[in-house]
Amino acid sequence: MTHPAQPIASHFINGEYVEDTNGTPIPVIYAATGEQIATVYAATPEIVDRALSTAKEAQKAWAKMTGTERGRILRRAADIMRERNHELSVLETYDTGKPLQETLIADATSGADALEYFGGLAGSLTGEHIPMGEDWVYTVREALGLCVGIGAWNYPTQIACWKGAPALACGNSMVFKPSETTPLCALKVAEILHEAGAPAGIYNVIQGMGEVGGALVTDPRVDKVSLTGSVPTGKKVYAAAAEGMKHVTMELGGKSPLIIFDDADIDNAVGGAINGNFYSSGQVCSNGTRVFVQKGIKEKFLARLAERTGNAILGDPQDEATSFGPMVSENQMNIVLGYIEKGKEEGARLICGGKRADMDGYFIEPTVFADVTDDMTIAREEIFGPVMSVLDFDTEEEVIARANDTEFGLSAGVFTNDFSRAHRVIGQLEAGSCFINSYNDAPVEAPFGGVKASGVGRENSKEAIKHFSQVKSVYVRMGDVEAAF
Ligand code: NDP
């Protein structure tokens, strides 16, 4: 019997599902059991070409609609997503293995927020009037054209919407390629957008591995590439986009610091560290995986952390009582287990977890290492799993320097009851998305993105509009034209 997660077809192009079984089969594995629940097929060159030419053509009429008309469609799509939240969350859980307890509140709902927010902004995108004596200049905020979105596997619905909503609001069309690990959810986003009234060809989804991503990024018809992925992939995609002088947004990885001063509320700080390391089983780019704890409170912090981490409920992710799911894939599980072994070998003190859970699926116990030093592999490299490194520090000056000593710069957090210190420290941290007495909030109203190797550009907020549009300026002369001859 066909599993309910099996999509109607692999791709969504020109307003309809399209199948082409000539492409490489991509098995969809449910991470909680290891069973294959669906199959999609990678896009063949013919499918890539069809998606791009359709999107290129459809964009012209879409850009000519008023912003209010486009926005209405996006807001209608947001409503449909909210109405179907349960069904979409179940699918997200099959796609990623994340527990339903999370997906019910963090995925389709976050996607709907983006559609609603950018739908609301669409009618307000204007240029400006610049007086020049009797003459004047006016500016027009125009669409870029055809945008490509390439997604990572941790938030397949959210990423499809965070890229699609601002792109469409500005009058662009999109071809979106999900990660081959989680190909299911973006198809639903496309389906819902079209049900809400998006013209055929405005938002297309095609499947495939890096090869298909590469074909999209190098195609001359594409005006912009927005990638969520790892730093090595980001470097490749950025370079390929530069070759064609395309616009880019790069949302890449991190190894973010979470700094806890000795005057912080311990339970709130422990809560922040849990949210910043174990949500989505640690598969979150902005995670605060280097937890710097001031020496005076270290043992108290660790004891409370171990106690609360022990409350995690590992189990069937479709059961709402489960609060901690598996790694997205066997491959990712093995990568994370490798890092845990490195942590042990390099002398970090294991506080809890530290192994694969004794159950079906790709579960790893939530793991905390203490006495981690800056040079250890687990403190330097992005793990993308439930592995928290606790490091200790003495002074503010010291911890700022150590926090910044990384190639990454996505996020940073500070817990303290001294607000002058909180702002002083945040002001010196090299990161794009920061938190004071909190961690990992990502509302659509706030810009999201990194500095240094963690990325280029911003998603969400009004900032995203700048990255999906460009400004044309028009000089208007009222008098005669003077010329040298
Ligand atoms: P990858 O970088 O491996 O892949 C990201 C996407 O790019 C996938 O769809 C992948 O396809 C595609 N891709 C791979 N190679 C190329 C290429 N040469 N040209 C075009 N596209 C290509 O990341 P993961 O999927 O493994 O996701 C985890 C990473 O994503 C982590 O490092 C994490 O930090 C980062 N991330 C960043 C976020 C942010 O907003 N800053 C948010 C979430 C994750 P395929 O995998 O199908 O081969």
Coordinates of N, CA, C and O in Angstrom, one line a residue, residues 232-337:
P232 N 30.8 24.9 2.8 CA 31.4 24.5 1.6 C 30.5 24.6 0.4 O 31.0 25.0 -0.7
T233 N 29.2 24.2 0.5 CA 28.3 24.3 -0.6 C 28.1 25.8 -0.9 O 28.1 26.2 -2.1
G234 N 28.0 26.6 0.1 CA 27.8 28.0 -0.1 C 28.9 28.6 -0.9 O 28.7 29.5 -1.8
K235 N 30.2 28.2 -0.6 CA 31.3 28.8 -1.4 C 31.2 28.4 -2.9 O 31.4 29.2 -3.8
K236 N 30.8 27.1 -3.1 CA 30.7 26.7 -4.5 C 29.5 27.5 -5.2 O 29.7 27.9 -6.4
V237 N 28.4 27.6 -4.6 CA 27.2 28.2 -5.2 C 27.5 29.7 -5.4 O 27.1 30.3 -6.4
Y238 N 28.1 30.3 -4.4 CA 28.4 31.8 -4.5 C 29.4 32.0 -5.7 O 29.1 32.9 -6.5
A239 N 30.4 31.1 -5.9 CA 31.3 31.3 -7.0 C 30.6 31.1 -8.3 O 30.8 31.9 -9.3
A240 N 29.7 30.1 -8.4 CA 29.0 29.8 -9.6 C 28.1 31.0 -10.0 O 28.0 31.4 -11.1
A241 N 27.5 31.6 -8.9 CA 26.6 32.7 -9.2 C 27.3 33.9 -9.6 O 26.9 34.7 -10.5
A242 N 28.5 34.1 -9.1 CA 29.3 35.3 -9.4 C 29.7 35.2 -10.9 O 29.7 36.3 -11.6
E243 N 29.9 34.0 -11.4 CA 30.3 33.9 -12.8 C 29.2 34.5 -13.7 O 29.5 35.1 -14.8
G244 N 28.0 34.4 -13.3 CA 26.9 34.9 -14.1 C 26.4 36.3 -13.5 O 25.3 36.8 -13.9
M245 N 27.2 36.9 -12.6 CA 26.8 38.1 -11.9 C 25.4 38.1 -11.4 O 24.6 39.1 -11.5
K246 N 25.0 37.0 -10.7 CA 23.7 36.9 -10.2 C 23.7 37.4 -8.7 O 24.7 37.3 -8.1
H247 N 22.5 37.8 -8.3 CA 22.4 38.2 -6.9 C 22.4 36.9 -6.1 O 22.0 35.9 -6.5
V248 N 22.8 37.1 -4.8 CA 22.8 35.9 -3.9 C 22.3 36.2 -2.5 O 22.5 37.3 -2.0
T249 N 21.7 35.2 -1.9 CA 21.6 35.2 -0.4 C 22.1 33.9 0.0 O 21.8 32.8 -0.6
M250 N 23.0 33.9 1.0 CA 23.6 32.7 1.5 C 23.3 32.5 3.0 O 23.8 33.3 3.8
E251 N 22.5 31.5 3.3 CA 22.3 31.2 4.8 C 23.0 30.0 5.1 O 22.6 28.9 4.7
L252 N 24.2 30.1 5.8 CA 25.0 29.0 5.9 C 25.2 28.5 7.4 O 24.3 28.8 8.2
G253 N 26.2 27.8 7.6 CA 26.3 27.2 9.0 C 26.8 28.1 10.0 O 27.1 29.3 9.8
G254 N 27.0 27.5 11.2 CA 27.5 28.3 12.3 C 28.1 27.5 13.4 O 28.1 26.2 13.4
K255 N 28.8 28.1 14.4 CA 29.3 27.5 15.6 C 29.2 28.6 16.7 O 30.1 29.1 17.2
S256 N 27.9 28.9 16.9 CA 27.6 30.1 17.7 C 27.9 30.0 19.2 O 27.7 29.0 19.8
P257 N 28.3 31.2 19.7 CA 28.5 31.2 21.2 C 27.3 31.6 22.0 O 26.5 32.4 21.5
L258 N 27.1 30.9 23.1 CA 26.1 31.3 24.0 C 26.8 31.6 25.4 O 27.4 30.6 25.9
I259 N 26.8 32.8 25.8 CA 27.6 33.2 27.0 C 26.7 33.4 28.2 O 25.8 34.2 28.2
I260 N 27.1 32.7 29.3 CA 26.2 32.8 30.5 C 27.1 33.3 31.6 O 28.1 32.7 32.1
F261 N 26.7 34.5 32.1 CA 27.4 35.2 33.1 C 26.9 34.7 34.5 O 25.8 34.2 34.6
D262 N 27.7 34.9 35.5 CA 27.4 34.3 36.8 C 26.2 34.9 37.5 O 25.7 34.4 38.5
D263 N 25.7 36.1 37.0 CA 24.6 36.7 37.6 C 23.3 36.3 36.9 O 22.2 36.8 37.2
A264 N 23.4 35.4 35.9 CA 22.2 35.1 35.1 C 21.2 34.2 35.9 O 21.6 33.5 36.9
D265 N 20.0 34.2 35.6 CA 19.0 33.3 36.1 C 19.3 31.9 35.6 O 19.3 31.7 34.4
I266 N 19.7 31.0 36.5 CA 20.3 29.7 36.0 C 19.2 28.9 35.2 O 19.5 28.4 34.1
D267 N 18.0 28.9 35.7 CA 17.0 28.1 34.9 C 16.7 28.6 33.5 O 16.6 27.9 32.6
N268 N 16.7 30.0 33.4 CA 16.5 30.6 32.1 C 17.7 30.3 31.2 O 17.5 30.0 30.0
A269 N 18.9 30.3 31.8 CA 20.1 30.1 31.0 C 20.1 28.6 30.5 O 20.5 28.3 29.4
V270 N 19.7 27.7 31.4 CA 19.7 26.3 31.0 C 18.6 26.1 29.9 O 18.9 25.4 28.9
G271 N 17.5 26.8 30.1 CA 16.4 26.7 29.1 C 17.0 27.2 27.7 O 16.7 26.6 26.7
G272 N 17.7 28.3 27.8 CA 18.3 28.8 26.5 C 19.3 27.9 25.9 O 19.3 27.7 24.7
A273 N 20.1 27.2 26.7 CA 21.1 26.3 26.2 C 20.4 25.0 25.6 O 20.8 24.5 24.6
I274 N 19.3 24.6 26.2 CA 18.5 23.5 25.7 C 17.9 23.9 24.4 O 18.0 23.1 23.4
N275 N 17.2 25.0 24.3 CA 16.6 25.5 23.1 C 17.7 25.7 22.0 O 17.4 25.4 20.8
G276 N 18.9 26.1 22.4 CA 19.9 26.4 21.4 C 20.8 25.2 21.1 O 21.8 25.3 20.4
N277 N 20.4 24.0 21.6 CA 21.2 22.8 21.2 C 20.4 21.6 20.9 O 20.9 20.7 20.2
F278 N 19.2 21.5 21.5 CA 18.5 20.2 21.4 C 17.2 20.3 20.6 O 16.6 19.3 20.3
Y279 N 16.8 21.5 20.3 CA 15.6 21.7 19.4 C 15.9 21.0 18.1 O 17.1 21.1 17.6
S280 N 15.0 20.3 17.5 CA 15.2 19.6 16.2 C 16.4 18.7 16.3 O 17.2 18.6 15.4
S281 N 16.6 18.2 17.5 CA 17.7 17.3 17.8 C 19.1 17.9 17.4 O 20.0 17.3 16.9
G282 N 19.1 19.2 17.5 CA 20.4 20.0 17.3 C 20.6 20.3 15.9 O 21.7 20.9 15.5
Q283 N 19.7 20.0 15.0 CA 19.9 20.3 13.5 C 19.4 21.7 13.2 O 18.5 21.8 12.3
V284 N 20.0 22.7 13.8 CA 19.6 24.0 13.6 C 20.8 24.9 13.4 O 21.8 24.8 14.2
C285 N 20.8 25.6 12.3 CA 22.1 26.3 11.9 C 22.5 27.4 12.9 O 23.7 27.6 13.1
S286 N 21.5 28.0 13.6 CA 21.8 29.1 14.5 C 22.2 28.6 15.9 O 22.4 29.5 16.8
N287 N 22.2 27.3 16.1 CA 22.4 26.8 17.5 C 23.6 27.4 18.2 O 24.7 27.6 17.6
G288 N 23.4 27.6 19.5 CA 24.5 28.1 20.3 C 25.3 26.9 20.9 O 25.1 26.6 22.1
T289 N 26.1 26.4 20.1 CA 26.8 25.1 20.5 C 28.0 25.2 21.3 O 28.5 24.2 21.8
R290 N 28.5 26.4 21.4 CA 29.6 26.7 22.3 C 29.1 27.5 23.5 O 28.8 28.7 23.4
V291 N 28.8 26.8 24.6 CA 28.1 27.4 25.7 C 29.2 27.8 26.7 O 29.8 26.9 27.4
F292 N 29.5 29.1 26.8 CA 30.5 29.6 27.7 C 29.9 29.9 29.0 O 29.0 30.8 29.1
V293 N 30.3 29.3 30.1 CA 29.7 29.5 31.4 C 30.8 30.0 32.4 O 31.9 29.5 32.5
Q294 N 30.4 31.1 33.0 CA 31.4 31.8 33.9 C 31.7 30.8 35.1 O 30.8 30.1 35.6
K295 N 33.0 30.7 35.5 CA 33.4 29.7 36.3 C 32.6 29.5 37.6 O 32.3 28.4 38.0
G296 N 32.2 30.6 38.3 CA 31.6 30.5 39.5 C 30.3 29.6 39.5 O 29.9 29.1 40.6
I297 N 29.6 29.6 38.4 CA 28.3 28.9 38.4 C 28.4 27.6 37.6 O 27.4 26.9 37.3
K298 N 29.6 27.2 37.2 CA 29.7 26.1 36.2 C 29.1 24.8 36.7 O 28.2 24.2 36.0
E299 N 29.4 24.3 37.9 CA 28.9 23.0 38.4 C 27.4 23.1 38.6 O 26.7 22.1 38.3
K300 N 27.0 24.2 39.1 CA 25.5 24.3 39.4 C 24.8 24.3 38.0 O 23.7 23.6 37.9
F301 N 25.3 25.0 37.1 CA 24.7 25.0 35.7 C 24.7 23.6 35.1 O 23.7 23.1 34.6
L302 N 25.8 22.9 35.2 CA 25.9 21.6 34.6 C 24.9 20.6 35.3 O 24.3 19.8 34.6
A303 N 24.8 20.7 36.6 CA 23.9 19.8 37.4 C 22.5 20.0 36.9 O 21.7 19.1 36.6
R304 N 22.1 21.3 36.8 CA 20.7 21.6 36.4 C 20.4 21.2 34.9 O 19.4 20.7 34.6
L305 N 21.5 21.4 34.1 CA 21.4 21.0 32.7 C 21.2 19.5 32.6 O 20.3 19.1 31.8
A306 N 22.0 18.8 33.3 CA 21.9 17.3 33.2 C 20.5 16.8 33.6 O 19.9 15.9 33.0
E307 N 20.0 17.4 34.7 CA 18.7 17.0 35.3 C 17.6 17.3 34.2 O 16.8 16.4 33.9
R308 N 17.6 18.5 33.6 CA 16.6 18.8 32.7 C 16.7 18.1 31.4 O 15.7 17.7 30.8
T309 N 18.0 17.8 31.0 CA 18.2 17.1 29.7 C 17.6 15.6 29.9 O 17.1 15.0 28.9
G310 N 17.7 15.1 31.1 CA 17.2 13.8 31.4 C 15.7 13.7 31.2 O 15.1 12.6 31.1
N311 N 15.0 14.8 31.1 CA 13.5 14.8 30.9 C 13.1 14.7 29.4 O 11.9 14.6 29.1
A312 N 14.1 14.7 28.5 CA 13.8 14.6 27.1 C 13.1 13.3 26.8 O 13.5 12.2 27.4
I313 N 12.0 13.3 26.0 CA 11.3 12.1 25.7 C 11.6 11.7 24.3 O 11.2 12.3 23.3
L314 N 12.4 10.6 24.1 CA 12.7 10.1 22.8 C 11.6 9.0 22.5 O 11.3 8.2 23.3
G315 N 11.2 9.0 21.2 CA 10.2 8.1 20.9 C 9.6 8.3 19.5 O 10.2 9.0 18.7
D316 N 8.4 7.8 19.2 CA 7.8 7.9 17.9 C 7.5 9.4 17.7 O 6.7 10.0 18.4
P317 N 8.1 10.0 16.7 CA 8.0 11.5 16.5 C 6.5 11.9 16.2 O 6.1 13.0 16.4
Q318 N 5.7 10.9 15.7 CA 4.3 11.2 15.4 C 3.5 11.3 16.7 O 2.3 11.6 16.6
D319 N 4.0 10.9 17.8 CA 3.3 10.9 19.1 C 3.6 12.3 19.7 O 4.8 12.6 19.9
E320 N 2.6 13.0 20.0 CA 2.8 14.4 20.5 C 3.5 14.5 21.8 O 4.0 15.6 22.2
A321 N 3.6 13.4 22.5 CA 4.3 13.4 23.8 C 5.8 13.4 23.6 O 6.6 13.8 24.5
T322 N 6.3 12.9 22.4 CA 7.7 12.9 22.2 C 8.3 14.3 22.0 O 7.8 15.1 21.3
S323 N 9.4 14.5 22.7 CA 10.0 15.9 22.6 C 11.4 15.9 22.0 O 12.0 16.9 21.9
F324 N 11.8 14.7 21.5 CA 13.2 14.6 21.0 C 13.2 13.6 19.9 O 13.0 12.4 20.2
G325 N 13.5 14.0 18.7 CA 13.4 13.0 17.5 C 14.8 12.5 17.1 O 15.8 12.8 17.7
P326 N 14.8 11.8 16.0 CA 16.1 11.2 15.5 C 16.8 12.2 14.6 O 16.3 13.3 14.3
M327 N 18.1 11.9 14.2 CA 18.8 12.6 13.2 C 18.0 12.4 11.9 O 17.4 11.4 11.7
V328 N 18.2 13.3 11.0 CA 17.4 13.3 9.7 C 17.7 12.0 8.9 O 16.9 11.6 8.2
S329 N 19.0 11.5 9.0 CA 19.4 10.4 8.2 C 20.4 9.6 8.9 O 21.1 10.1 9.8
E330 N 20.7 8.4 8.4 CA 21.7 7.5 8.9 C 23.1 8.2 8.7 O 23.9 8.2 9.6
N331 N 23.2 8.8 7.6 CA 24.5 9.5 7.3 C 24.8 10.6 8.3 O 25.9 10.7 8.9
Q332 N 23.7 11.4 8.6 CA 23.9 12.5 9.6 C 24.2 11.9 11.0 O 25.0 12.4 11.7
M333 N 23.5 10.8 11.3 CA 23.7 10.2 12.6 C 25.2 9.8 12.7 O 25.8 10.0 13.8
N334 N 25.7 9.2 11.7 CA 27.1 8.7 11.7 C 28.1 9.9 11.8 O 29.1 9.8 12.6
I335 N 27.8 11.0 11.2 CA 28.7 12.2 11.3 C 28.7 12.6 12.7 O 29.8 12.9 13.3
V336 N 27.5 12.7 13.3 CA 27.4 13.2 14.7 C 28.1 12.3 15.7 O 28.8 12.7 16.6
L337 N 27.9 11.0 15.5 CA 28.5 10.0 16.4 C 30.0 10.1 16.3 O 30.8 9.9 17.3

